[in-house]
mmCIF file of C-alpha atoms in Angstrom:
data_model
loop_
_atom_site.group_PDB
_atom_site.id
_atom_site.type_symbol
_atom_site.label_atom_id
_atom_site.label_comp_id
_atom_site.label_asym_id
_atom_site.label_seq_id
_atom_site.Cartn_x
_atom_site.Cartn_y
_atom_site.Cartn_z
ATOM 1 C CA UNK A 219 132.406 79.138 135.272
ATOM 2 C CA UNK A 220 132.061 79.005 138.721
ATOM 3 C CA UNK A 221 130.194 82.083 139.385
ATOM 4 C CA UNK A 222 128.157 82.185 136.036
ATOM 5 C CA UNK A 223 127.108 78.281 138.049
ATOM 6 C CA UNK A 224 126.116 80.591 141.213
ATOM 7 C CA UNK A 225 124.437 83.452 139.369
ATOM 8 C CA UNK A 226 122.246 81.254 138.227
ATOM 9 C CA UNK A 227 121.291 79.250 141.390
ATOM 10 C CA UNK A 228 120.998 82.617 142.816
ATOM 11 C CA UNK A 229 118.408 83.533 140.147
ATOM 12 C CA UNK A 230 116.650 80.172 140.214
ATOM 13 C CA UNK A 231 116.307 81.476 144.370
ATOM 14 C CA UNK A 232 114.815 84.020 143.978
ATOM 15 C CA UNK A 233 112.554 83.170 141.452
ATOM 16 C CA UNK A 234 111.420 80.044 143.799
ATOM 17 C CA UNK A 235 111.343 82.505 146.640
ATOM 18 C CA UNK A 236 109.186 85.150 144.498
ATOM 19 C CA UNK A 237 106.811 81.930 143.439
ATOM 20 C CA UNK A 238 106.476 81.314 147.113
ATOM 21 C CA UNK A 239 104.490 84.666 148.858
ATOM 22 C CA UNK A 240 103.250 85.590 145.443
ATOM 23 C CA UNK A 241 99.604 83.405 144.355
ATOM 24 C CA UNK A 242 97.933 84.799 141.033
ATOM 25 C CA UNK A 243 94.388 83.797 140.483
ATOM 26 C CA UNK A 244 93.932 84.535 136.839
ATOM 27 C CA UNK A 245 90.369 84.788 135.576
ATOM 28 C CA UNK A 246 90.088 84.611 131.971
ATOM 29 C CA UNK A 247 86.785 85.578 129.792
ATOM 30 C CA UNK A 248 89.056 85.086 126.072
ATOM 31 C CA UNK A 249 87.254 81.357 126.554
ATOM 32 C CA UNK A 250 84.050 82.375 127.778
ATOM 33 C CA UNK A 251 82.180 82.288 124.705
ATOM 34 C CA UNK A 252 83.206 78.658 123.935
ATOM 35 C CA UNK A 253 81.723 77.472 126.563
ATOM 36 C CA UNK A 254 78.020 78.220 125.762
ATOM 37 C CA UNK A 255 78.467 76.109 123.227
ATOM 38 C CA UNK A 256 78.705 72.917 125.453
ATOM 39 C CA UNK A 257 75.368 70.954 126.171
ATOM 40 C CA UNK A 258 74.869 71.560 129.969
ATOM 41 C CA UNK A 259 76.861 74.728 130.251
ATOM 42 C CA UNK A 260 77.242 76.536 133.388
ATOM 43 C CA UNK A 261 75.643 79.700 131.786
ATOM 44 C CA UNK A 262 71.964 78.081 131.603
ATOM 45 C CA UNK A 263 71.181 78.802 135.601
ATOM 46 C CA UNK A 264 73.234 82.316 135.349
ATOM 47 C CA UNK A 265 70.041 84.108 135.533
ATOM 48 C CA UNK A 266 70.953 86.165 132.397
ATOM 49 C CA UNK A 267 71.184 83.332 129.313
ATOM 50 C CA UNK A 268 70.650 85.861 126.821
ATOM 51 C CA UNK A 269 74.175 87.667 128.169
ATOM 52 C CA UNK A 270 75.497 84.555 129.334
ATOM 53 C CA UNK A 271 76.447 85.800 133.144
ATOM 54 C CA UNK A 272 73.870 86.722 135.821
ATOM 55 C CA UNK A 273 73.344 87.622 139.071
ATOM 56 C CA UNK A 274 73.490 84.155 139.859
ATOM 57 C CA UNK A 275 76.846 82.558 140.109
ATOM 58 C CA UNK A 276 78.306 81.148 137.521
ATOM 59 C CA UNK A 277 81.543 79.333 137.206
ATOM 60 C CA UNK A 278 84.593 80.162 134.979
ATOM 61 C CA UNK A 279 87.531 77.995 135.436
ATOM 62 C CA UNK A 280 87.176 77.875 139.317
ATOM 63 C CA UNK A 281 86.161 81.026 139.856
ATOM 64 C CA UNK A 282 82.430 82.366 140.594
ATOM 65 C CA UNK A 283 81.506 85.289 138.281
ATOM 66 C CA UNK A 284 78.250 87.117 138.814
ATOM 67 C CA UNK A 285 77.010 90.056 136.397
ATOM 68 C CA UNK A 286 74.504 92.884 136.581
ATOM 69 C CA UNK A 287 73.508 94.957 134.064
ATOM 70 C CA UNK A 288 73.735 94.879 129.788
ATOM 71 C CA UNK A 289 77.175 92.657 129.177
ATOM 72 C CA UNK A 290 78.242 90.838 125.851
ATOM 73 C CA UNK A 291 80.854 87.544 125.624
ATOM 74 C CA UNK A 292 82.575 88.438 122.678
ATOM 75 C CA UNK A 293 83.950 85.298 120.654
ATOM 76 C CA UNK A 294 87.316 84.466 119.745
ATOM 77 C CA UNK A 295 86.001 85.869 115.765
ATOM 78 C CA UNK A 296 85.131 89.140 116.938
ATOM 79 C CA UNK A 297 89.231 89.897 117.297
ATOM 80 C CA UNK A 298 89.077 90.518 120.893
ATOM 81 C CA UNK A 299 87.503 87.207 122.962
ATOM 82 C CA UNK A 300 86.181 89.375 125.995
ATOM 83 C CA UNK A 301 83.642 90.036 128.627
ATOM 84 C CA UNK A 302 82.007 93.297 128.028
ATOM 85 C CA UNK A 303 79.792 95.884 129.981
ATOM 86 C CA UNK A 304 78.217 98.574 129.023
ATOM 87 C CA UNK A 305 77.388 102.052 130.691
ATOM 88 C CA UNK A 306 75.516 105.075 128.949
ATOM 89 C CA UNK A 307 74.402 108.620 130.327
ATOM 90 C CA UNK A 308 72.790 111.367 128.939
ATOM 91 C CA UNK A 309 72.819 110.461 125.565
ATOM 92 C CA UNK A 310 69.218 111.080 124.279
ATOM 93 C CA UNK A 311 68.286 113.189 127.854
ATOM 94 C CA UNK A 312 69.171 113.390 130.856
ATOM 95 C CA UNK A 313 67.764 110.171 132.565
ATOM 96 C CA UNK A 314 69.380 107.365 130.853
ATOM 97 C CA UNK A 315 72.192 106.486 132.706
ATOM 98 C CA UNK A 316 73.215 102.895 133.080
ATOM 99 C CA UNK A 317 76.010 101.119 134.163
ATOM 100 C CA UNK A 318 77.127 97.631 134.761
ATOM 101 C CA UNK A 319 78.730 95.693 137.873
ATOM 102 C CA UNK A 320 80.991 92.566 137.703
ATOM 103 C CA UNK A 321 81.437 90.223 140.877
ATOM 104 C CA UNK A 322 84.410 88.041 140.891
ATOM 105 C CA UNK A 323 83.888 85.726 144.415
ATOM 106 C CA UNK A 324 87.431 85.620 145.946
ATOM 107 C CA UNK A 325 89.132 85.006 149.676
ATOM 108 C CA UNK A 326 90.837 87.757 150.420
ATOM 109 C CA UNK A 327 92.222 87.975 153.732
ATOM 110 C CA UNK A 328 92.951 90.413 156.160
ATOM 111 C CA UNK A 329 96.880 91.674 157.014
ATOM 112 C CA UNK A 330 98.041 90.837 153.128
ATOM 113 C CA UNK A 331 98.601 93.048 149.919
ATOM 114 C CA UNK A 332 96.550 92.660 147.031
ATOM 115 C CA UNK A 333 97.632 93.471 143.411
ATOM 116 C CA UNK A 334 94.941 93.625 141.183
ATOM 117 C CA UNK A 335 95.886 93.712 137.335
ATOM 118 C CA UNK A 336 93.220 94.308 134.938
ATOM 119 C CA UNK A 337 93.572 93.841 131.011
ATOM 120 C CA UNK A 338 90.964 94.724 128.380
ATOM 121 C CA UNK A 339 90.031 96.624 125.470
ATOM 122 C CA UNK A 340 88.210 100.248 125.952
ATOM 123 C CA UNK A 341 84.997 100.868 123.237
ATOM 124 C CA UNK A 342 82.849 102.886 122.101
ATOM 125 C CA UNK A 343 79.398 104.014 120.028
ATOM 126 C CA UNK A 344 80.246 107.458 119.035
ATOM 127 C CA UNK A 345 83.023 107.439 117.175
ATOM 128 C CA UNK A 346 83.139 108.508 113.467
ATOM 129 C CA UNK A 347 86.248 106.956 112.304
ATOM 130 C CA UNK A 348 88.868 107.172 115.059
ATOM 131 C CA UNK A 349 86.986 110.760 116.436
ATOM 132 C CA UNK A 350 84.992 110.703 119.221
ATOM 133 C CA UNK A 351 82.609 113.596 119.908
ATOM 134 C CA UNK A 352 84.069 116.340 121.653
ATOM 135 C CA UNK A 353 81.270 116.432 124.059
ATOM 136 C CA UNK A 354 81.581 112.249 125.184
ATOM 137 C CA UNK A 355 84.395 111.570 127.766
ATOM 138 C CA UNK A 356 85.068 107.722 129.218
ATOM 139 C CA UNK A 357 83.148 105.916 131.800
ATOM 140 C CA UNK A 358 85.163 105.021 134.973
ATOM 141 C CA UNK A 359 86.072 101.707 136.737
ATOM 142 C CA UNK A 360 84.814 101.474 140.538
ATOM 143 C CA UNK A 361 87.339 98.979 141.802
ATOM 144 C CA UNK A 362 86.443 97.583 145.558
ATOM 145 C CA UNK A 363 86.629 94.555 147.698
ATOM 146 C CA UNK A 364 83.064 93.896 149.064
ATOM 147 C CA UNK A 365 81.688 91.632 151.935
ATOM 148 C CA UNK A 366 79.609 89.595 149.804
ATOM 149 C CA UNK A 367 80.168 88.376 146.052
ATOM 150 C CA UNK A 368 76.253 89.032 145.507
ATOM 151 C CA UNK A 369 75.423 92.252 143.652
ATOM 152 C CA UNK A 370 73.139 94.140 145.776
ATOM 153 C CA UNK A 371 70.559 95.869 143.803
ATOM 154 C CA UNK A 372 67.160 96.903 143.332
ATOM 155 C CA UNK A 373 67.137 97.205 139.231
ATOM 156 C CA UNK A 374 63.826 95.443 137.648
ATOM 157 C CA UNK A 375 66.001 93.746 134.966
ATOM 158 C CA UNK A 376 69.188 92.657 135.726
ATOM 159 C CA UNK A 377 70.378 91.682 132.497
ATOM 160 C CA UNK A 378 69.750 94.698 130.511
ATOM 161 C CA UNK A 379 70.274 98.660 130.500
ATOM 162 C CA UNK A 380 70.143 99.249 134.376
ATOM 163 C CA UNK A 381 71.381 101.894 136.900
ATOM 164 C CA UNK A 382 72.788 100.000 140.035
ATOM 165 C CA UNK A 383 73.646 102.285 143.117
ATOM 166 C CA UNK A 384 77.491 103.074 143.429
ATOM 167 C CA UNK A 385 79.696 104.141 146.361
ATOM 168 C CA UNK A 386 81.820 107.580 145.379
ATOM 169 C CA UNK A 387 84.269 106.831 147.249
ATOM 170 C CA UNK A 388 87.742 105.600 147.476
ATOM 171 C CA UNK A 389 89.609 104.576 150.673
ATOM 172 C CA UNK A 390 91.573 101.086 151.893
ATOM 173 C CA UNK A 391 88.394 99.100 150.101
ATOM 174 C CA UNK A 392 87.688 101.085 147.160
ATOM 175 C CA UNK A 393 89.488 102.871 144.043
ATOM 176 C CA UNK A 394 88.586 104.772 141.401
ATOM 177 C CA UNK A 395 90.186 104.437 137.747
ATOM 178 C CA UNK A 396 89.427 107.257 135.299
ATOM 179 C CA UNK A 397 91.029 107.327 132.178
ATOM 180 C CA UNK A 398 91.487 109.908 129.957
ATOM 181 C CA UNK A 399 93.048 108.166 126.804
ATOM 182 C CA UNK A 400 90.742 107.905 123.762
ATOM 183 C CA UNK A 401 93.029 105.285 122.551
ATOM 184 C CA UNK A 402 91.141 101.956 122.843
ATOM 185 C CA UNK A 403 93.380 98.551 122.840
ATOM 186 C CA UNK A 404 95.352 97.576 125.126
ATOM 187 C CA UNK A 405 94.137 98.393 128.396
ATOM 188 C CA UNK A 406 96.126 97.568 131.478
ATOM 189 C CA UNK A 407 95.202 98.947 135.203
ATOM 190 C CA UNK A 408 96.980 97.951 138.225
ATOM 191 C CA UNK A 409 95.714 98.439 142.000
ATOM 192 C CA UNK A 410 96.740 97.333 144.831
ATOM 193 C CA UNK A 411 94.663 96.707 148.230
ATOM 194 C CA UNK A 412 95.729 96.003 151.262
ATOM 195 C CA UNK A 413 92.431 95.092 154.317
ATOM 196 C CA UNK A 414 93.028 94.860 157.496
ATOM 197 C CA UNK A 415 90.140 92.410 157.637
ATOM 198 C CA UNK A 416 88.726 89.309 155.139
ATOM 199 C CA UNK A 417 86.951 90.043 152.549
ATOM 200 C CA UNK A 418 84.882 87.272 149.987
ATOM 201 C CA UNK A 419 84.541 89.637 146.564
ATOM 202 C CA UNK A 420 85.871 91.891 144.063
ATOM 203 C CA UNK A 421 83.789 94.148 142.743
ATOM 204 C CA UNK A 422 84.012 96.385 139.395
ATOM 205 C CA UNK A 423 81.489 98.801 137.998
ATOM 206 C CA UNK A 424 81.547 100.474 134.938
ATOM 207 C CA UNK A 425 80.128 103.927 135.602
ATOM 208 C CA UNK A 426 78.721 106.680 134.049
ATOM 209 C CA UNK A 427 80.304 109.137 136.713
ATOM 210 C CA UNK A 428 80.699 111.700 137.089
ATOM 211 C CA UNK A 429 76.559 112.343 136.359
ATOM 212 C CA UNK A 430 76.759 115.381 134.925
ATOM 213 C CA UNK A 431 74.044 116.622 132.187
ATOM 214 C CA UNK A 432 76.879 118.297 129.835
ATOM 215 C CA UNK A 433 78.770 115.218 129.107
ATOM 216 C CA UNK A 434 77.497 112.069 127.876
ATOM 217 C CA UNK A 435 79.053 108.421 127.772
ATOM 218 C CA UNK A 436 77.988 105.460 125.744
ATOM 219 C CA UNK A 437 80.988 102.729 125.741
ATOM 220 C CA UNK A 438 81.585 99.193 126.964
ATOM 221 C CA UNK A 439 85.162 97.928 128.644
ATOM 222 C CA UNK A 440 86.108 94.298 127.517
ATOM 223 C CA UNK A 441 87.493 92.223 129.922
ATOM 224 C CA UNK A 442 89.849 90.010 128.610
ATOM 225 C CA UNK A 443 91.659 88.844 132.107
ATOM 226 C CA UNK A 444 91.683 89.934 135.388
ATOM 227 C CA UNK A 445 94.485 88.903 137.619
ATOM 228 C CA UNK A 446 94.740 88.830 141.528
ATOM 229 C CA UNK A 447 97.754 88.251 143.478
ATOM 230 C CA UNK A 448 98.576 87.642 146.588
ATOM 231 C CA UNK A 449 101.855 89.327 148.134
ATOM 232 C CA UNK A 450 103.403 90.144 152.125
ATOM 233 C CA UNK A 451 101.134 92.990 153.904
ATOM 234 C CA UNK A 452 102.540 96.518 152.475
ATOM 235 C CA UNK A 453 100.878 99.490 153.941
ATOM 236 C CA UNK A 454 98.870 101.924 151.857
ATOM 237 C CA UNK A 455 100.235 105.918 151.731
ATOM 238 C CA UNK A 456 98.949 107.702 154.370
ATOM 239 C CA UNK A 457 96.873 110.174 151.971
ATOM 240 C CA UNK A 458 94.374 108.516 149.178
ATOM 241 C CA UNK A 459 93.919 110.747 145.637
ATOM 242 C CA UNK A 460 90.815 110.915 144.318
ATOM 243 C CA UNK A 461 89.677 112.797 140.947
ATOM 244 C CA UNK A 462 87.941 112.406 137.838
ATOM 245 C CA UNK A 463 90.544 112.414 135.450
ATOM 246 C CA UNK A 464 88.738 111.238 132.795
ATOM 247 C CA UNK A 465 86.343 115.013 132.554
ATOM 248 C CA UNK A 466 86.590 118.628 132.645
ATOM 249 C CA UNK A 467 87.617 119.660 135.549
ATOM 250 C CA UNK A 468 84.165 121.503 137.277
ATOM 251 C CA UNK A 469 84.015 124.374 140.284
ATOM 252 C CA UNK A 470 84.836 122.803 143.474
ATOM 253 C CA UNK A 471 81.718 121.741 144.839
ATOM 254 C CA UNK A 472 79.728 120.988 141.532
ATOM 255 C CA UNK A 473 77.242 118.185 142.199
ATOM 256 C CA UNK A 474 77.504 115.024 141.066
ATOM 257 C CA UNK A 475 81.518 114.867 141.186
ATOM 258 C CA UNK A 476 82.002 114.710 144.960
ATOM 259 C CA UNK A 477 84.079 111.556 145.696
ATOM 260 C CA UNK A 478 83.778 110.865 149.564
ATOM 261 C CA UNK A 479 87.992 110.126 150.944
ATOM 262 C CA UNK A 480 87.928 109.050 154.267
ATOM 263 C CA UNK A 481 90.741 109.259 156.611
ATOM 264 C CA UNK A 482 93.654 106.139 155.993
ATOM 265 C CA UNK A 483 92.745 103.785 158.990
ATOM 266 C CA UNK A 484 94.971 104.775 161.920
ATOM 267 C CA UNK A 485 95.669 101.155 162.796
ATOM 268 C CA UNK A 486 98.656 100.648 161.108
ATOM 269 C CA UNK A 487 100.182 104.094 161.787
ATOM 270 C CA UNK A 488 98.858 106.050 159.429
ATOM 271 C CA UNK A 489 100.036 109.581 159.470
ATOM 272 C CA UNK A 490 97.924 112.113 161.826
ATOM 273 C CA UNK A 491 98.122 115.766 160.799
ATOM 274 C CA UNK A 492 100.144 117.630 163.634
ATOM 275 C CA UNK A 493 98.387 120.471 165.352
ATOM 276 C CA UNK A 494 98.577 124.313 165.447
ATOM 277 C CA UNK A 495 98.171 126.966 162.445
ATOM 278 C CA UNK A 496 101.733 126.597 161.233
ATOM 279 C CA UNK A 497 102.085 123.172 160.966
ATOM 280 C CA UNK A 498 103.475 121.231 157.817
ATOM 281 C CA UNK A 499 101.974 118.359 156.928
ATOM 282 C CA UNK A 500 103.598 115.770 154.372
ATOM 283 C CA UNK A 501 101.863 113.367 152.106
ATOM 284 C CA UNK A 502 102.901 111.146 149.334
ATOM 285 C CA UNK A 503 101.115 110.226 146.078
ATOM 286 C CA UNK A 504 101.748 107.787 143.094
ATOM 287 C CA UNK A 505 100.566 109.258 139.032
ATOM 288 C CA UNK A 506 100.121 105.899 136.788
ATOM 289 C CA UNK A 507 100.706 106.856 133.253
ATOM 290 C CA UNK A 508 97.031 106.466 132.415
ATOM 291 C CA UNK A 509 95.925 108.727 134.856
ATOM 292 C CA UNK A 510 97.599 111.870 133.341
ATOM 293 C CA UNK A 511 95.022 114.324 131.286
ATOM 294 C CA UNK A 512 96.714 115.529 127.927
ATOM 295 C CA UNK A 513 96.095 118.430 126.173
ATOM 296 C CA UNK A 514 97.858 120.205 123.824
ATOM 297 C CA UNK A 515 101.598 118.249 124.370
ATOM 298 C CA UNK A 516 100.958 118.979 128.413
ATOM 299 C CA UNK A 517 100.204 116.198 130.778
ATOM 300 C CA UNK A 518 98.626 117.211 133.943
ATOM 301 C CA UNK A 519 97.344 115.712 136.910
ATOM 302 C CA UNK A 520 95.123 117.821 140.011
ATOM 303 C CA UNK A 521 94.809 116.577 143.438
ATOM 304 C CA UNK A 522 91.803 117.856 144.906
ATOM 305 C CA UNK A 523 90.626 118.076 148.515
ATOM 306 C CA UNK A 524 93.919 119.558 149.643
ATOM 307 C CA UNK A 525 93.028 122.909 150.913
ATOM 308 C CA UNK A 526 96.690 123.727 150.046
ATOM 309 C CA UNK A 527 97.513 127.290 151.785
ATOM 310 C CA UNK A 528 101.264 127.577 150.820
ATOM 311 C CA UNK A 529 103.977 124.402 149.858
ATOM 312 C CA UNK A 530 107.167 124.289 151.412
ATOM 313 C CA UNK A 531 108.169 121.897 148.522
ATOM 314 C CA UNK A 532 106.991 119.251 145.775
ATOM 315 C CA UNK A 533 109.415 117.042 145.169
ATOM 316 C CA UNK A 534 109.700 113.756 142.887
ATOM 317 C CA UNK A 535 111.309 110.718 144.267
ATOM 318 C CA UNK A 536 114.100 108.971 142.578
ATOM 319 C CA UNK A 537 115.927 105.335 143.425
ATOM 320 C CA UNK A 538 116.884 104.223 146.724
ATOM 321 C CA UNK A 539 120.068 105.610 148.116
ATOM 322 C CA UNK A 540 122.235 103.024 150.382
ATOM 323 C CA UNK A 541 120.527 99.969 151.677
ATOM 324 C CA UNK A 542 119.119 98.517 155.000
ATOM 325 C CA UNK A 543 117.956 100.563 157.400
ATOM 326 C CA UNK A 544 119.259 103.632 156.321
ATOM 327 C CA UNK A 545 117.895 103.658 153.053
ATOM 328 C CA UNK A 546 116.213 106.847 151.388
ATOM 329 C CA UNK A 547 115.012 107.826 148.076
ATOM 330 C CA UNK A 548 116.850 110.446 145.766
ATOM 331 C CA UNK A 549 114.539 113.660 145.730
ATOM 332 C CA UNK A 550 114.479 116.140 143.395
ATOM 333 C CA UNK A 551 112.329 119.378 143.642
ATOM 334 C CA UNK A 552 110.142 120.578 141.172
ATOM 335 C CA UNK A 553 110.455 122.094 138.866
ATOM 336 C CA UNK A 554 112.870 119.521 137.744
ATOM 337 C CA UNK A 555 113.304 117.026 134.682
ATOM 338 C CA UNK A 556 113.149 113.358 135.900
ATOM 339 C CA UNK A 557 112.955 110.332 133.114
ATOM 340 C CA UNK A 558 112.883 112.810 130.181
ATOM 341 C CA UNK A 559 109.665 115.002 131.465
ATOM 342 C CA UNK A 560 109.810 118.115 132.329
ATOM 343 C CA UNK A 561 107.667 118.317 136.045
ATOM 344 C CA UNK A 562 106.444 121.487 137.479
ATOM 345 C CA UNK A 563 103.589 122.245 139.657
ATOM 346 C CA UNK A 564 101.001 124.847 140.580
ATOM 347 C CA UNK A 565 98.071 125.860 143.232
ATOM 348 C CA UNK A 566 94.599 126.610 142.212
ATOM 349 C CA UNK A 567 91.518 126.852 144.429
ATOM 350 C CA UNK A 568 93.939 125.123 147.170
ATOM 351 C CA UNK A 569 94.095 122.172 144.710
ATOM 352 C CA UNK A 570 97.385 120.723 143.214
ATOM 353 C CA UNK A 571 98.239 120.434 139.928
ATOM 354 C CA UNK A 572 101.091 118.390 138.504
ATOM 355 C CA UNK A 573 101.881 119.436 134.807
ATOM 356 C CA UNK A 574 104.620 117.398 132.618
ATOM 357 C CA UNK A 575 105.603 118.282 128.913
ATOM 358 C CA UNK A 576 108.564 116.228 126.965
ATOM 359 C CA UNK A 577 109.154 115.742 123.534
ATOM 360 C CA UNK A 578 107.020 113.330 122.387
ATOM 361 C CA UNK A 579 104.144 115.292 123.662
ATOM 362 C CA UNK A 580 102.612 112.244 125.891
ATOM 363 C CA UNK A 581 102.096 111.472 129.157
ATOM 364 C CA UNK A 582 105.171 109.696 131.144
ATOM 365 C CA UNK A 583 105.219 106.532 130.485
ATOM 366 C CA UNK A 584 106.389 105.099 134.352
ATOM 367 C CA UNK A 585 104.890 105.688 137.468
ATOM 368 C CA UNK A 586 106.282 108.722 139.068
ATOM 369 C CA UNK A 587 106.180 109.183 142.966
ATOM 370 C CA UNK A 588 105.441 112.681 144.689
ATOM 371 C CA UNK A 589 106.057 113.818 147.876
ATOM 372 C CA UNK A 590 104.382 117.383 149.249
ATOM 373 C CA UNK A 591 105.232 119.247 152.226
ATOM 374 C CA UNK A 592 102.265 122.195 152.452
ATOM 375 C CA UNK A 593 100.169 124.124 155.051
ATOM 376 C CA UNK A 594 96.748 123.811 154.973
ATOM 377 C CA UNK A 595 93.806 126.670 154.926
ATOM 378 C CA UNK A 596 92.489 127.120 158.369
#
């Protein structure tokens, strides 16, 4: 009785402790609808009334939303209660491209971790039955954390079919989510972010990119929540992946699908490359589930911008082994089965490319963190 009395304190500890360096700021759009209904609604000075948000700000249960480009509030009878965007490009030719940018006015401040969880419902206008067009792939999600909540823009109309300039790039302020998955409920992306200095916005654009004239897009993504949480400063790995998961895979080089990766900020010790021609240099990565490409019953995943010459080893990394400061994770070298997949790896074009296959024919369904020893092409 005694210690079933202190597991539980224990538990109710933690939990209290947990509550206390973890703050979640949940924006909801389920509601949004409802309130255009109210005489003297926020949405009348949005800028947009015809979409409901604007580029002006509007409020949404204590938080400042600001829209650009063609959205839809879905209501609570259209089965999914959401905020949508749009994006299109190249359906009819090759000049329509349009996206859509959401601005959710936040205080984020420097020398803490950020966890951003976004849920919604992927669509689409070019489906016949549950088949979509072999020749239409997704839109991606430009994640960031921006200076100032206003969208900056130059589009004529803001509340209609626009093309607002977009950053390619992903670093310590700015991630990239392209998903693959044709399957369209239940949409749930985590990021994290951790600046090094304040920041007043989150930012997320629906994209038509890569902009390339042999695919074509014409979907929405419907917000139903997105959640930010506050936790202790963790550092980000010392290498950031970058690649457009969601489309062929072109020539290195091809226009229109260079992402810019700058170098992790060396201020909180991020890893230099040694010198000389033999040297190895390490880097770690993290695959979400939804960022795996399936074909055929084989899941891979390519890590460009490598310039891979030879690995020493690939390895997948397991639970922690001991505790305090002598702690490690188990490793196991591919090719290897961890969690029921079968993980093996190859080299293309200096590139690497993770491949998994297991019974079921999908992608894994946890996280699954890499570590790569290589040299690099001179």
């Amino acid at each position: 009785m005694r210690s079933l009395k202190t597991l539980i304190i224990s538990c109710c500890f933690l939990s209290f402790c947990y509550s206390a360096i973890a703050q979640t700021t949940e924006i909801s759009f389920i509601t949004a609808s409802s309130l255009r209904t109210n005489p003297g609604d926020n949405f009348e000075n949005s800028g947009c009334q015809v979409n409901g948000f604007g580029p002006n700000p509007t409020t949404l249960w204590g938080s400042r939303i600001r829209v650009v480009g063609k959205t839809k509030i879905y209501s609570i009878s259209s089965g999914f209660p959401s905020l949508a965007l749009f994006a299109k490009g190249n359906v009819n030719s090759g000049s329509d491209y349009s996206n859509s940018v959401l601005s959710i006015e936040y205080p984020f401040k420097a020398n803490k971790t950020y966890q951003i969880q976004i849920l919604g419902q992927g669509a689409d206008y070019t489906t016949d039955g549950n088949t979509k067009p072999a020749d239409y792939i997704n839109p991606v999600l430009w994640v960031k954390l921006d200076n100032t909540p206003e969208i900056i823009t130059n589009v004529q109309d803001k509340c209609n079919e626009s093309l607002s300039p977009v950053e390619k790039k992903v670093d310590r302020y700015a991630k990239l989510i392209a998903d693959n998955s044709r399957n369209t409920p239940g949409k749930s992306y985590i990021l994290k972010f951790s600046p090094l200095e304040a920041k007043s916005a989150l930012k997320i654009t629906l994209d038509p990119s890569p902009a390339d004239p042999s695919l074509r897009y014409d979907a929405t993504f419907r917000f139903s929540t997105v959640k930010i949480t506050e936790l202790p400063y963790e550092e980000e790995q010392s290498r950031i992946i970058a690649s457009y998961t969601n489309a062929p895979r072109p020539p290195r080089g091809t226009p229109g699908y260079d992402i810019e990766v700058p170098p992790t900020s060396p201020d909180r010790g991020s890893n230099p490359r040694p010198g000389g021609d033999n040297s190895n240099i390490a880097t770690n990565f993290t695959i979400p589930p939804y960022q795996w490409n399936t074909t055929n019953g084989e899941s891979t995943f390519i890590i460009s911008n490598l310039n891979i010459l030879d690995i020493s080893n690939c390895t997948v990394l397991g639970a922690l082994v001991n505790s305090g400061r002598s702690s490690n994770r188990e490793r196991f070298n591919l090719p290897t089965t961890f969690k029921n997949n079968n993980l093996t790896y190859e080299v293309i074009d200096g590139d690497l490319i993770i491949k998994s296959k297991n019974s079921d024919g999908t992608p894994p369904s946890i996280d699954i963190d890499f570590s790569v020893l290589y040299k690099e092409k001179k």
